[in-house]
Amino acid sequence: MTCCPVCGGALPDGRAPDAARAVLTPMQRRVFDAVRRHPGVLDADGVASRIYDTADGGALDATGCVRAFVCSANKRLRPYGLRIKQAGGYRSGYIITNLKG
């Protein structure tokens, strides 16, 4: 069981990602959901195309924005034992793992 860092109540292990979404900003939540819903590894360009609704792909440095959203989201996900992790080296894709993974 995982404990909710807000109320201290027990969360079944399968519910931790849902509870963690509540502490994320709207854009962090979009990144989290894009990575979570994608089977396997999702690269930064793939994340950017899913979080920006504009035809031009959003920010000029969309992949840089993705990295910034991931970094800030991980600070909020830590109490839930989760993180958005690069699957390989620099410029690799993202997956959601437990802090131990």
mmCIF file of C-alpha atoms in Angstrom:
data_model
loop_
_atom_site.group_PDB
_atom_site.id
_atom_site.type_symbol
_atom_site.label_atom_id
_atom_site.label_comp_id
_atom_site.label_asym_id
_atom_site.label_seq_id
_atom_site.Cartn_x
_atom_site.Cartn_y
_atom_site.Cartn_z
ATOM 1 C CA MET A 1 0.000 0.000 0.000
ATOM 2 C CA THR A 2 1.061 3.552 -0.762
ATOM 3 C CA CYS A 3 0.096 6.407 1.583
ATOM 4 C CA CYS A 4 -1.387 9.617 0.284
ATOM 5 C CA PRO A 5 1.087 12.408 1.116
ATOM 6 C CA VAL A 6 -1.798 14.854 1.531
ATOM 7 C CA CYS A 7 -4.161 13.041 3.911
ATOM 8 C CA GLY A 8 -1.990 10.092 5.025
ATOM 9 C CA GLY A 9 -4.650 7.590 4.018
ATOM 10 C CA ALA A 10 -3.744 4.294 2.395
ATOM 11 C CA LEU A 11 -3.884 4.058 -1.387
ATOM 12 C CA PRO A 12 -4.017 0.686 -3.097
ATOM 13 C CA ASP A 13 -0.894 0.378 -5.261
ATOM 14 C CA GLY A 14 -2.909 0.584 -8.459
ATOM 15 C CA ARG A 15 -4.468 3.904 -7.387
ATOM 16 C CA ALA A 16 -1.226 5.809 -6.783
ATOM 17 C CA PRO A 17 -0.999 7.146 -10.382
ATOM 18 C CA ASP A 18 -4.575 8.443 -10.226
ATOM 19 C CA ALA A 19 -3.967 10.173 -6.909
ATOM 20 C CA ALA A 20 -0.671 11.596 -8.163
ATOM 21 C CA ARG A 21 -2.424 13.267 -11.110
ATOM 22 C CA ALA A 22 -4.292 15.510 -8.680
ATOM 23 C CA VAL A 23 -1.126 17.306 -7.557
ATOM 24 C CA LEU A 24 0.120 18.057 -11.072
ATOM 25 C CA THR A 25 -0.437 21.310 -12.947
ATOM 26 C CA PRO A 26 -2.624 21.026 -16.060
ATOM 27 C CA MET A 27 0.386 20.836 -18.425
ATOM 28 C CA GLN A 28 2.246 18.399 -16.167
ATOM 29 C CA ARG A 29 -0.912 16.276 -16.122
ATOM 30 C CA ARG A 30 -1.027 16.306 -19.937
ATOM 31 C CA VAL A 31 2.590 15.088 -20.071
ATOM 32 C CA PHE A 32 1.909 12.421 -17.424
ATOM 33 C CA ASP A 33 -1.206 11.206 -19.256
ATOM 34 C CA ALA A 34 0.512 11.159 -22.656
ATOM 35 C CA VAL A 35 3.377 9.031 -21.339
ATOM 36 C CA ARG A 36 1.082 6.815 -19.257
ATOM 37 C CA ARG A 37 -1.300 6.062 -22.136
ATOM 38 C CA HIS A 38 1.407 5.317 -24.687
ATOM 39 C CA PRO A 39 2.463 1.681 -24.883
ATOM 40 C CA GLY A 40 6.222 1.521 -24.487
ATOM 41 C CA VAL A 41 8.529 4.514 -24.737
ATOM 42 C CA LEU A 42 7.275 7.916 -25.951
ATOM 43 C CA ASP A 43 9.911 10.342 -27.232
ATOM 44 C CA ALA A 44 9.864 14.081 -26.466
ATOM 45 C CA ASP A 45 8.502 14.939 -29.927
ATOM 46 C CA GLY A 46 5.668 12.472 -29.359
ATOM 47 C CA VAL A 47 4.897 14.024 -25.983
ATOM 48 C CA ALA A 48 4.972 17.531 -27.490
ATOM 49 C CA SER A 49 2.576 16.556 -30.272
ATOM 50 C CA ARG A 50 0.140 15.216 -27.665
ATOM 51 C CA ILE A 51 0.249 18.122 -25.197
ATOM 52 C CA TYR A 52 0.038 21.037 -27.626
ATOM 53 C CA ASP A 53 -3.265 21.530 -29.426
ATOM 54 C CA THR A 54 -1.990 23.968 -32.028
ATOM 55 C CA ALA A 55 -1.334 23.044 -35.633
ATOM 56 C CA ASP A 56 2.200 24.442 -35.423
ATOM 57 C CA GLY A 57 3.153 22.098 -32.563
ATOM 58 C CA GLY A 58 3.233 24.648 -29.754
ATOM 59 C CA ALA A 59 6.355 26.270 -28.391
ATOM 60 C CA LEU A 60 9.371 26.851 -30.616
ATOM 61 C CA ASP A 61 11.401 24.582 -28.348
ATOM 62 C CA ALA A 62 8.618 22.128 -27.537
ATOM 63 C CA THR A 63 10.997 19.324 -26.537
ATOM 64 C CA GLY A 64 12.754 21.698 -24.132
ATOM 65 C CA CYS A 65 9.375 22.533 -22.627
ATOM 66 C CA VAL A 66 8.634 18.812 -22.267
ATOM 67 C CA ARG A 67 11.901 18.336 -20.348
ATOM 68 C CA ALA A 68 10.981 21.248 -18.050
ATOM 69 C CA PHE A 69 7.477 19.849 -17.435
ATOM 70 C CA VAL A 70 8.941 16.409 -16.677
ATOM 71 C CA CYS A 71 11.460 17.843 -14.213
ATOM 72 C CA SER A 72 8.852 19.839 -12.312
ATOM 73 C CA ALA A 73 6.289 17.010 -12.412
ATOM 74 C CA ASN A 74 8.801 14.588 -10.907
ATOM 75 C CA LYS A 75 9.098 16.782 -7.811
ATOM 76 C CA ARG A 76 5.356 16.469 -7.292
ATOM 77 C CA LEU A 77 5.262 12.744 -8.128
ATOM 78 C CA ARG A 78 8.034 11.784 -5.684
ATOM 79 C CA PRO A 79 5.750 11.453 -2.615
ATOM 80 C CA TYR A 80 3.686 8.936 -4.604
ATOM 81 C CA GLY A 81 6.736 6.847 -5.447
ATOM 82 C CA LEU A 82 6.472 7.647 -9.173
ATOM 83 C CA ARG A 83 8.578 9.444 -11.742
ATOM 84 C CA ILE A 84 8.650 10.143 -15.446
ATOM 85 C CA LYS A 85 11.978 8.725 -16.536
ATOM 86 C CA GLN A 86 13.995 8.794 -19.725
ATOM 87 C CA ALA A 87 14.184 5.232 -20.964
ATOM 88 C CA GLY A 88 17.746 5.618 -22.213
ATOM 89 C CA GLY A 89 20.196 8.446 -22.650
ATOM 90 C CA TYR A 90 19.710 12.036 -23.713
ATOM 91 C CA ARG A 91 17.006 12.450 -26.372
ATOM 92 C CA SER A 92 15.482 9.065 -25.574
ATOM 93 C CA GLY A 93 11.827 8.549 -24.792
ATOM 94 C CA TYR A 94 9.925 8.684 -21.534
ATOM 95 C CA ILE A 95 8.224 6.066 -19.397
ATOM 96 C CA ILE A 96 6.559 6.179 -15.977
ATOM 97 C CA THR A 97 8.291 4.089 -13.332
ATOM 98 C CA ASN A 98 8.370 3.586 -9.603
ATOM 99 C CA LEU A 99 11.208 5.426 -7.895
ATOM 100 C CA LYS A 100 12.906 2.065 -7.406
ATOM 101 C CA GLY A 101 12.784 1.342 -11.151
#
